[in-house]
Amino acid sequence: MFVDALIKIWEMSGFAALTWQHCVMIIIACVLIYLAIVKKFEPLLLLPIAFGILLVNLPLGDLMKEPTDSENGGLLYYLYQGVKLGIYPSLIFMGIGAMTDFGPLLARPSSLFMGAQFGISIAFIIAVALGFKPNEAASIAIIGGADGPTAIYLTSRLAPDLLPAIAIAAYSYMALIPLIQPPLMRALTTKKEREIEMTQLREVSKLEKVCFPIVVSVLCILLLPSVAPLIGLLMLGNLFRESGVVERLSDTVQNALMNIVTIFLGVTVGATANAENFLRPETLMIIGLGLMAFMFSTIGGLLIGKLMCWVTKGKVNPLIGSAGVSAVPMAARVSQVEGQKANPANYLL
């Protein structure tokens, strides 16, 4: 009887359902946890993603189980609806807006050209050549922008079936920016270029900063109404910051709300990487294309930075081009670190 009870307990446990695919994903999760804690690769983002991967690959936990007529769904399934419906990305954008000072952009509008379009374009062409439909290729290519909220928002509308793979790829590469970008930055710029000190060209008035989010919202949303959720909340967060009359709201958006949404988004994005769906050729191809898009976006930004450096006769540090990918604020911090390694007096942030 005792042996039978032990056998029954074993058969009902997750150990009996454990497969080699689950073990692979658990190892991947542990490696990401190591990178987050020991190497400090964007732990605020990577740690919840990694733990979400770990949780969903422990068999029979059913945290991402869809609800049925007779049973409720898993906890993370319900939290994941914020990703699927585009709620978390929009809230993240509001937090980013509240944390962003657009003063340097207003003082130097030419920095708008340092975007991630190069990597996105290359990845789109290759994805179509590999047999992906145009809407799927567009969703894959947007990973090159290193902007998780935008990748999720766009994919949820163009290719919902690819959302798990694209979400995990976009956020993983964002978190691994300190590992991916520096070798490219050092390879494509000279030490002399990295030493260039930059100063803001002029003082931007408060009136300009307050008008900026209003003007951008009106122009962008009238031109492309579909961007209203992301641009609208991005600019609302920035207006909270620049108005100077709602410090409590600005502080809440930047800290409490941003932290809560980051936890939910990170864990649920990680939880989409279950062994059954993740370890497939199509998913691995998407992740590979995403990495390529991200690298080419960084390269494109650096090359444009070098061009602007030449045009301005050495007044622009090309390293700021690598921040053209929209991984806020990770890419900017990496540019700052590399700039200070070349010149301790540098302040590019």
GROMACS .gro file of C-alpha atoms in nm:
model
  349
    1MET     CA    1   0.000   0.000   0.000
    2PHE     CA    2   0.279   0.238   0.092
    3VAL     CA    3   0.460   0.168  -0.235
    4ASP     CA    4   0.137   0.213  -0.432
    5ALA     CA    5   0.078   0.548  -0.259
    6LEU     CA    6   0.430   0.663  -0.351
    7ILE     CA    7   0.376   0.554  -0.713
    8LYS     CA    8   0.046   0.741  -0.725
    9ILE     CA    9   0.202   1.055  -0.579
   10TRP     CA   10   0.482   1.031  -0.836
   11GLU     CA   11   0.237   0.989  -1.124
   12MET     CA   12   0.038   1.291  -1.009
   13SER     CA   13   0.346   1.510  -0.968
   14GLY     CA   14   0.509   1.733  -1.225
   15PHE     CA   15   0.822   1.515  -1.218
   16ALA     CA   16   0.641   1.240  -1.409
   17ALA     CA   17   0.540   1.487  -1.681
   18LEU     CA   18   0.885   1.644  -1.712
   19THR     CA   19   1.032   1.616  -2.063
   20TRP     CA   20   1.373   1.702  -2.206
   21GLN     CA   21   1.216   2.009  -2.365
   22HIS     CA   22   1.106   2.132  -2.022
   23CYS     CA   23   1.457   2.070  -1.889
   24VAL     CA   24   1.607   2.276  -2.172
   25MET     CA   25   1.375   2.567  -2.099
   26ILE     CA   26   1.445   2.543  -1.724
   27ILE     CA   27   1.818   2.562  -1.797
   28ILE     CA   28   1.760   2.865  -2.023
   29ALA     CA   29   1.559   3.030  -1.745
   30CYS     CA   30   1.838   2.966  -1.492
   31VAL     CA   31   2.098   3.113  -1.730
   32LEU     CA   32   1.886   3.428  -1.771
   33ILE     CA   33   1.840   3.451  -1.393
   34TYR     CA   34   2.218   3.425  -1.357
   35LEU     CA   35   2.270   3.705  -1.612
   36ALA     CA   36   2.016   3.922  -1.431
   37ILE     CA   37   2.150   3.872  -1.077
   38VAL     CA   38   2.523   3.815  -1.123
   39LYS     CA   39   2.596   4.009  -1.443
   40LYS     CA   40   2.322   4.267  -1.374
   41PHE     CA   41   2.199   4.266  -1.736
   42GLU     CA   42   1.889   4.484  -1.692
   43PRO     CA   43   1.763   4.280  -1.393
   44LEU     CA   44   1.439   4.480  -1.362
   45LEU     CA   45   1.335   4.335  -1.698
   46LEU     CA   46   1.531   4.012  -1.733
   47LEU     CA   47   1.458   3.868  -1.388
   48PRO     CA   48   1.076   3.863  -1.418
   49ILE     CA   49   1.102   3.732  -1.776
   50ALA     CA   50   1.337   3.453  -1.669
   51PHE     CA   51   1.120   3.353  -1.375
   52GLY     CA   52   0.813   3.353  -1.600
   53ILE     CA   53   0.995   3.108  -1.830
   54LEU     CA   54   1.079   2.892  -1.528
   55LEU     CA   55   0.723   2.889  -1.393
   56VAL     CA   56   0.553   2.799  -1.721
   57ASN     CA   57   0.792   2.508  -1.783
   58LEU     CA   58   0.719   2.336  -1.453
   59PRO     CA   59   0.464   2.075  -1.572
   60LEU     CA   60   0.107   2.065  -1.442
   61GLY     CA   61   0.130   2.411  -1.285
   62ASP     CA   62  -0.120   2.530  -1.548
   63LEU     CA   63  -0.039   2.897  -1.485
   64MET     CA   64  -0.114   2.981  -1.850
   65LYS     CA   65  -0.409   2.746  -1.883
   66GLU     CA   66  -0.700   2.890  -2.081
   67PRO     CA   67  -1.039   2.892  -1.907
   68THR     CA   68  -1.315   2.650  -2.005
   69ASP     CA   69  -1.687   2.638  -1.934
   70SER     CA   70  -1.620   2.436  -1.619
   71GLU     CA   71  -1.283   2.567  -1.499
   72ASN     CA   72  -1.108   2.896  -1.452
   73GLY     CA   73  -0.786   2.971  -1.633
   74GLY     CA   74  -0.441   2.999  -1.479
   75LEU     CA   75  -0.331   3.311  -1.294
   76LEU     CA   76  -0.077   3.418  -1.556
   77TYR     CA   77  -0.330   3.361  -1.835
   78TYR     CA   78  -0.545   3.642  -1.696
   79LEU     CA   79  -0.248   3.870  -1.634
   80TYR     CA   80  -0.132   3.800  -1.990
   81GLN     CA   81  -0.446   3.961  -2.128
   82GLY     CA   82  -0.286   4.296  -2.051
   83VAL     CA   83  -0.015   4.205  -2.301
   84LYS     CA   84  -0.250   4.053  -2.556
   85LEU     CA   85  -0.491   4.345  -2.552
   86GLY     CA   86  -0.217   4.607  -2.568
   87ILE     CA   87  -0.285   4.750  -2.221
   88TYR     CA   88   0.060   4.701  -2.067
   89PRO     CA   89   0.251   4.841  -2.367
   90SER     CA   90   0.048   5.162  -2.358
   91LEU     CA   91   0.098   5.202  -1.982
   92ILE     CA   92   0.471   5.139  -2.024
   93PHE     CA   93   0.479   5.416  -2.285
   94MET     CA   94   0.316   5.655  -2.040
   95GLY     CA   95   0.589   5.578  -1.789
   96ILE     CA   96   0.859   5.625  -2.053
   97GLY     CA   97   0.707   5.961  -2.147
   98ALA     CA   98   0.716   6.074  -1.784
   99MET     CA   99   1.084   5.975  -1.756
  100THR     CA  100   1.199   6.129  -2.085
  101ASP     CA  101   1.346   6.473  -2.133
  102PHE     CA  102   1.292   6.569  -2.496
  103GLY     CA  103   1.503   6.883  -2.450
  104PRO     CA  104   1.810   6.746  -2.634
  105LEU     CA  105   1.587   6.639  -2.924
  106LEU     CA  106   1.427   6.983  -2.945
  107ALA     CA  107   1.771   7.142  -2.933
  108ARG     CA  108   1.911   6.905  -3.197
  109PRO     CA  109   1.622   6.783  -3.421
  110SER     CA  110   1.870   6.613  -3.654
  111SER     CA  111   1.905   6.333  -3.394
  112LEU     CA  112   1.566   6.207  -3.516
  113PHE     CA  113   1.748   6.045  -3.809
  114MET     CA  114   1.927   5.805  -3.575
  115GLY     CA  115   1.652   5.546  -3.580
  116ALA     CA  116   1.624   5.171  -3.613
  117GLN     CA  117   1.476   5.163  -3.962
  118PHE     CA  118   1.779   4.995  -4.123
  119GLY     CA  119   1.758   4.677  -3.917
  120ILE     CA  120   1.380   4.663  -3.945
  121SER     CA  121   1.394   4.693  -4.325
  122ILE     CA  122   1.664   4.424  -4.363
  123ALA     CA  123   1.482   4.180  -4.134
  124PHE     CA  124   1.150   4.237  -4.316
  125ILE     CA  125   1.304   4.155  -4.655
  126ILE     CA  126   1.477   3.841  -4.526
  127ALA     CA  127   1.167   3.722  -4.338
  128VAL     CA  128   0.956   3.751  -4.655
  129ALA     CA  129   1.228   3.565  -4.849
  130LEU     CA  130   1.213   3.285  -4.590
  131GLY     CA  131   0.842   3.237  -4.650
  132PHE     CA  132   0.676   3.450  -4.383
  133LYS     CA  133   0.368   3.648  -4.486
  134PRO     CA  134   0.414   4.027  -4.508
  135ASN     CA  135   0.217   4.089  -4.187
  136GLU     CA  136   0.424   3.824  -4.005
  137ALA     CA  137   0.748   3.962  -4.150
  138ALA     CA  138   0.656   4.312  -4.030
  139SER     CA  139   0.591   4.181  -3.680
  140ILE     CA  140   0.926   3.999  -3.677
  141ALA     CA  141   1.116   4.295  -3.820
  142ILE     CA  142   0.989   4.535  -3.556
  143ILE     CA  143   1.202   4.345  -3.303
  144GLY     CA  144   1.489   4.542  -3.458
  145GLY     CA  145   1.351   4.854  -3.297
  146ALA     CA  146   1.425   4.697  -2.957
  147ASP     CA  147   1.099   4.843  -2.836
  148GLY     CA  148   0.903   4.574  -2.652
  149PRO     CA  149   0.574   4.766  -2.613
  150THR     CA  150   0.566   4.857  -2.983
  151ALA     CA  151   0.656   4.500  -3.086
  152ILE     CA  152   0.375   4.360  -2.872
  153TYR     CA  153   0.122   4.621  -2.986
  154LEU     CA  154   0.200   4.575  -3.356
  155THR     CA  155   0.211   4.194  -3.341
  156SER     CA  156  -0.117   4.171  -3.150
  157ARG     CA  157  -0.280   4.338  -3.450
  158LEU     CA  158  -0.087   4.193  -3.743
  159ALA     CA  159   0.015   3.841  -3.638
  160PRO     CA  160  -0.134   3.740  -3.299
  161ASP     CA  161  -0.016   3.379  -3.342
  162LEU     CA  162   0.346   3.497  -3.334
  163LEU     CA  163   0.301   3.713  -3.023
  164PRO     CA  164   0.468   3.475  -2.772
  165ALA     CA  165   0.786   3.431  -2.978
  166ILE     CA  166   0.813   3.798  -3.076
  167ALA     CA  167   0.743   3.924  -2.724
  168ILE     CA  168   1.008   3.703  -2.566
  169ALA     CA  169   1.260   3.787  -2.839
  170ALA     CA  170   1.203   4.164  -2.817
  171TYR     CA  171   1.228   4.180  -2.440
  172SER     CA  172   1.518   3.937  -2.416
  173TYR     CA  173   1.726   4.141  -2.661
  174MET     CA  174   1.633   4.461  -2.478
  175ALA     CA  175   1.762   4.310  -2.156
  176LEU     CA  176   2.077   4.178  -2.323
  177ILE     CA  177   2.174   4.513  -2.479
  178PRO     CA  178   2.483   4.542  -2.254
  179LEU     CA  179   2.604   4.215  -2.407
  180ILE     CA  180   2.505   4.271  -2.772
  181GLN     CA  181   2.578   4.636  -2.846
  182PRO     CA  182   2.927   4.717  -2.705
  183PRO     CA  183   3.125   4.492  -2.947
  184LEU     CA  184   2.946   4.653  -3.243
  185MET     CA  185   3.005   5.001  -3.102
  186ARG     CA  186   3.375   4.944  -3.057
  187ALA     CA  187   3.410   4.778  -3.398
  188LEU     CA  188   3.245   5.062  -3.593
  189THR     CA  189   3.386   5.367  -3.415
  190THR     CA  190   3.737   5.489  -3.345
  191LYS     CA  191   3.862   5.580  -2.999
  192LYS     CA  192   3.886   5.942  -3.111
  193GLU     CA  193   3.519   5.940  -3.212
  194ARG     CA  194   3.416   5.781  -2.883
  195GLU     CA  195   3.602   6.053  -2.693
  196ILE     CA  196   3.396   6.337  -2.845
  197GLU     CA  197   3.220   6.540  -2.576
  198MET     CA  198   2.872   6.666  -2.655
  199THR     CA  199   2.684   6.959  -2.507
  200GLN     CA  200   2.327   7.071  -2.559
  201LEU     CA  201   2.321   7.329  -2.837
  202ARG     CA  202   2.079   7.565  -2.666
  203GLU     CA  203   1.856   7.595  -2.364
  204VAL     CA  204   1.506   7.469  -2.441
  205SER     CA  205   1.229   7.677  -2.284
  206LYS     CA  206   0.953   7.534  -2.067
  207LEU     CA  207   0.695   7.654  -2.319
  208GLU     CA  208   0.858   7.443  -2.590
  209LYS     CA  209   0.866   7.138  -2.365
  210VAL     CA  210   0.500   7.178  -2.267
  211CYS     CA  211   0.384   7.236  -2.624
  212PHE     CA  212   0.588   6.946  -2.763
  213PRO     CA  213   0.368   6.656  -2.636
  214ILE     CA  214   0.050   6.839  -2.737
  215VAL     CA  215   0.173   6.913  -3.091
  216VAL     CA  216   0.314   6.564  -3.140
  217SER     CA  217  -0.012   6.403  -3.023
  218VAL     CA  218  -0.224   6.612  -3.257
  219LEU     CA  219  -0.003   6.568  -3.564
  220CYS     CA  220   0.081   6.199  -3.521
  221ILE     CA  221  -0.266   6.079  -3.426
  222LEU     CA  222  -0.434   6.277  -3.704
  223LEU     CA  223  -0.180   6.140  -3.952
  224LEU     CA  224  -0.189   5.779  -3.823
  225PRO     CA  225  -0.493   5.724  -3.597
  226SER     CA  226  -0.386   5.367  -3.516
  227VAL     CA  227  -0.090   5.496  -3.310
  228ALA     CA  228  -0.320   5.681  -3.069
  229PRO     CA  229  -0.281   5.439  -2.772
  230LEU     CA  230   0.100   5.440  -2.774
  231ILE     CA  231   0.173   5.799  -2.883
  232GLY     CA  232  -0.115   5.937  -2.679
  233LEU     CA  233  -0.001   5.786  -2.350
  234LEU     CA  234   0.367   5.853  -2.424
  235MET     CA  235   0.291   6.221  -2.468
  236LEU     CA  236   0.052   6.228  -2.171
  237GLY     CA  237   0.330   6.097  -1.948
  238ASN     CA  238   0.567   6.359  -2.086
  239LEU     CA  239   0.310   6.634  -2.028
  240PHE     CA  240   0.282   6.519  -1.663
  241ARG     CA  241   0.659   6.565  -1.638
  242GLU     CA  242   0.695   6.898  -1.813
  243SER     CA  243   0.384   7.077  -1.685
  244GLY     CA  244   0.526   7.099  -1.334
  245VAL     CA  245   0.177   7.103  -1.176
  246VAL     CA  246   0.114   6.728  -1.128
  247GLU     CA  247   0.428   6.605  -0.953
  248ARG     CA  248   0.234   6.331  -0.772
  249LEU     CA  249   0.095   6.192  -1.097
  250SER     CA  250   0.433   6.212  -1.267
  251ASP     CA  251   0.602   6.036  -0.975
  252THR     CA  252   0.337   5.762  -0.968
  253VAL     CA  253   0.365   5.698  -1.341
  254GLN     CA  254   0.746   5.693  -1.332
  255ASN     CA  255   0.775   5.467  -1.028
  256ALA     CA  256   0.480   5.276  -0.878
  257LEU     CA  257   0.277   5.223  -1.196
  258MET     CA  258   0.584   5.154  -1.412
  259ASN     CA  259   0.716   4.897  -1.163
  260ILE     CA  260   0.384   4.716  -1.131
  261VAL     CA  261   0.330   4.696  -1.506
  262THR     CA  262   0.691   4.586  -1.561
  263ILE     CA  263   0.642   4.295  -1.319
  264PHE     CA  264   0.320   4.181  -1.484
  265LEU     CA  265   0.453   4.229  -1.836
  266GLY     CA  266   0.788   4.060  -1.768
  267VAL     CA  267   0.648   3.753  -1.595
  268THR     CA  268   0.370   3.698  -1.849
  269VAL     CA  269   0.599   3.755  -2.149
  270GLY     CA  270   0.834   3.495  -2.003
  271ALA     CA  271   0.539   3.262  -1.941
  272THR     CA  272   0.464   3.251  -2.314
  273ALA     CA  273   0.789   3.059  -2.367
  274ASN     CA  274   0.657   2.713  -2.287
  275ALA     CA  275   0.860   2.419  -2.416
  276GLU     CA  276   0.592   2.291  -2.654
  277ASN     CA  277   0.562   2.617  -2.847
  278PHE     CA  278   0.906   2.767  -2.798
  279LEU     CA  279   1.138   2.487  -2.911
  280ARG     CA  280   1.013   2.485  -3.270
  281PRO     CA  281   1.200   2.573  -3.590
  282GLU     CA  282   0.966   2.864  -3.664
  283THR     CA  283   1.015   3.017  -3.318
  284LEU     CA  284   1.392   2.975  -3.330
  285MET     CA  285   1.391   3.134  -3.677
  286ILE     CA  286   1.196   3.433  -3.543
  287ILE     CA  287   1.445   3.475  -3.258
  288GLY     CA  288   1.736   3.455  -3.502
  289LEU     CA  289   1.579   3.713  -3.734
  290GLY     CA  290   1.505   3.935  -3.436
  291LEU     CA  291   1.868   3.926  -3.327
  292MET     CA  292   1.981   4.007  -3.679
  293ALA     CA  293   1.733   4.297  -3.697
  294PHE     CA  294   1.853   4.429  -3.364
  295MET     CA  295   2.220   4.412  -3.465
  296PHE     CA  296   2.158   4.582  -3.801
  297SER     CA  297   1.957   4.855  -3.627
  298THR     CA  298   2.252   4.922  -3.399
  299ILE     CA  299   2.488   4.923  -3.698
  300GLY     CA  300   2.262   5.158  -3.894
  301GLY     CA  301   2.239   5.401  -3.602
  302LEU     CA  302   2.617   5.401  -3.556
  303LEU     CA  303   2.679   5.463  -3.928
  304ILE     CA  304   2.436   5.756  -3.927
  305GLY     CA  305   2.611   5.882  -3.614
  306LYS     CA  306   2.945   5.865  -3.796
  307LEU     CA  307   2.795   6.053  -4.090
  308MET     CA  308   2.663   6.327  -3.859
  309CYS     CA  309   3.002   6.339  -3.690
  310TRP     CA  310   3.163   6.404  -4.028
  311VAL     CA  311   2.900   6.660  -4.135
  312THR     CA  312   2.931   6.855  -3.808
  313LYS     CA  313   3.313   6.829  -3.815
  314GLY     CA  314   3.342   6.627  -3.497
  315LYS     CA  315   3.061   6.777  -3.287
  316VAL     CA  316   2.849   6.459  -3.271
  317ASN     CA  317   2.967   6.147  -3.091
  318PRO     CA  318   2.868   5.849  -3.312
  319LEU     CA  319   2.795   5.641  -3.002
  320ILE     CA  320   2.461   5.816  -2.959
  321GLY     CA  321   2.355   5.647  -3.284
  322SER     CA  322   2.338   5.310  -3.107
  323ALA     CA  323   2.069   5.459  -2.883
  324GLY     CA  324   1.857   5.497  -3.198
  325VAL     CA  325   1.707   5.162  -3.111
  326SER     CA  326   1.412   5.231  -2.887
  327ALA     CA  327   1.528   5.031  -2.586
  328VAL     CA  328   1.469   5.304  -2.331
  329PRO     CA  329   1.677   5.363  -2.121
  330MET     CA  330   1.911   5.065  -2.169
  331ALA     CA  331   2.063   5.164  -2.504
  332ALA     CA  332   2.127   5.519  -2.383
  333ARG     CA  333   2.304   5.387  -2.073
  334VAL     CA  334   2.525   5.161  -2.286
  335SER     CA  335   2.621   5.460  -2.504
  336GLN     CA  336   2.703   5.654  -2.187
  337VAL     CA  337   2.918   5.372  -2.046
  338GLU     CA  338   3.114   5.324  -2.369
  339GLY     CA  339   3.162   5.700  -2.403
  340GLN     CA  340   3.298   5.728  -2.049
  341LYS     CA  341   3.535   5.437  -2.104
  342ALA     CA  342   3.696   5.639  -2.384
  343ASN     CA  343   3.669   5.974  -2.206
  344PRO     CA  344   3.583   5.983  -1.833
  345ALA     CA  345   3.457   6.341  -1.874
  346ASN     CA  346   3.201   6.235  -2.134
  347TYR     CA  347   2.832   6.274  -2.059
  348LEU     CA  348   2.618   6.141  -2.343
  349LEU     CA  349   2.313   6.030  -2.147
   0.00000   0.00000   0.00000
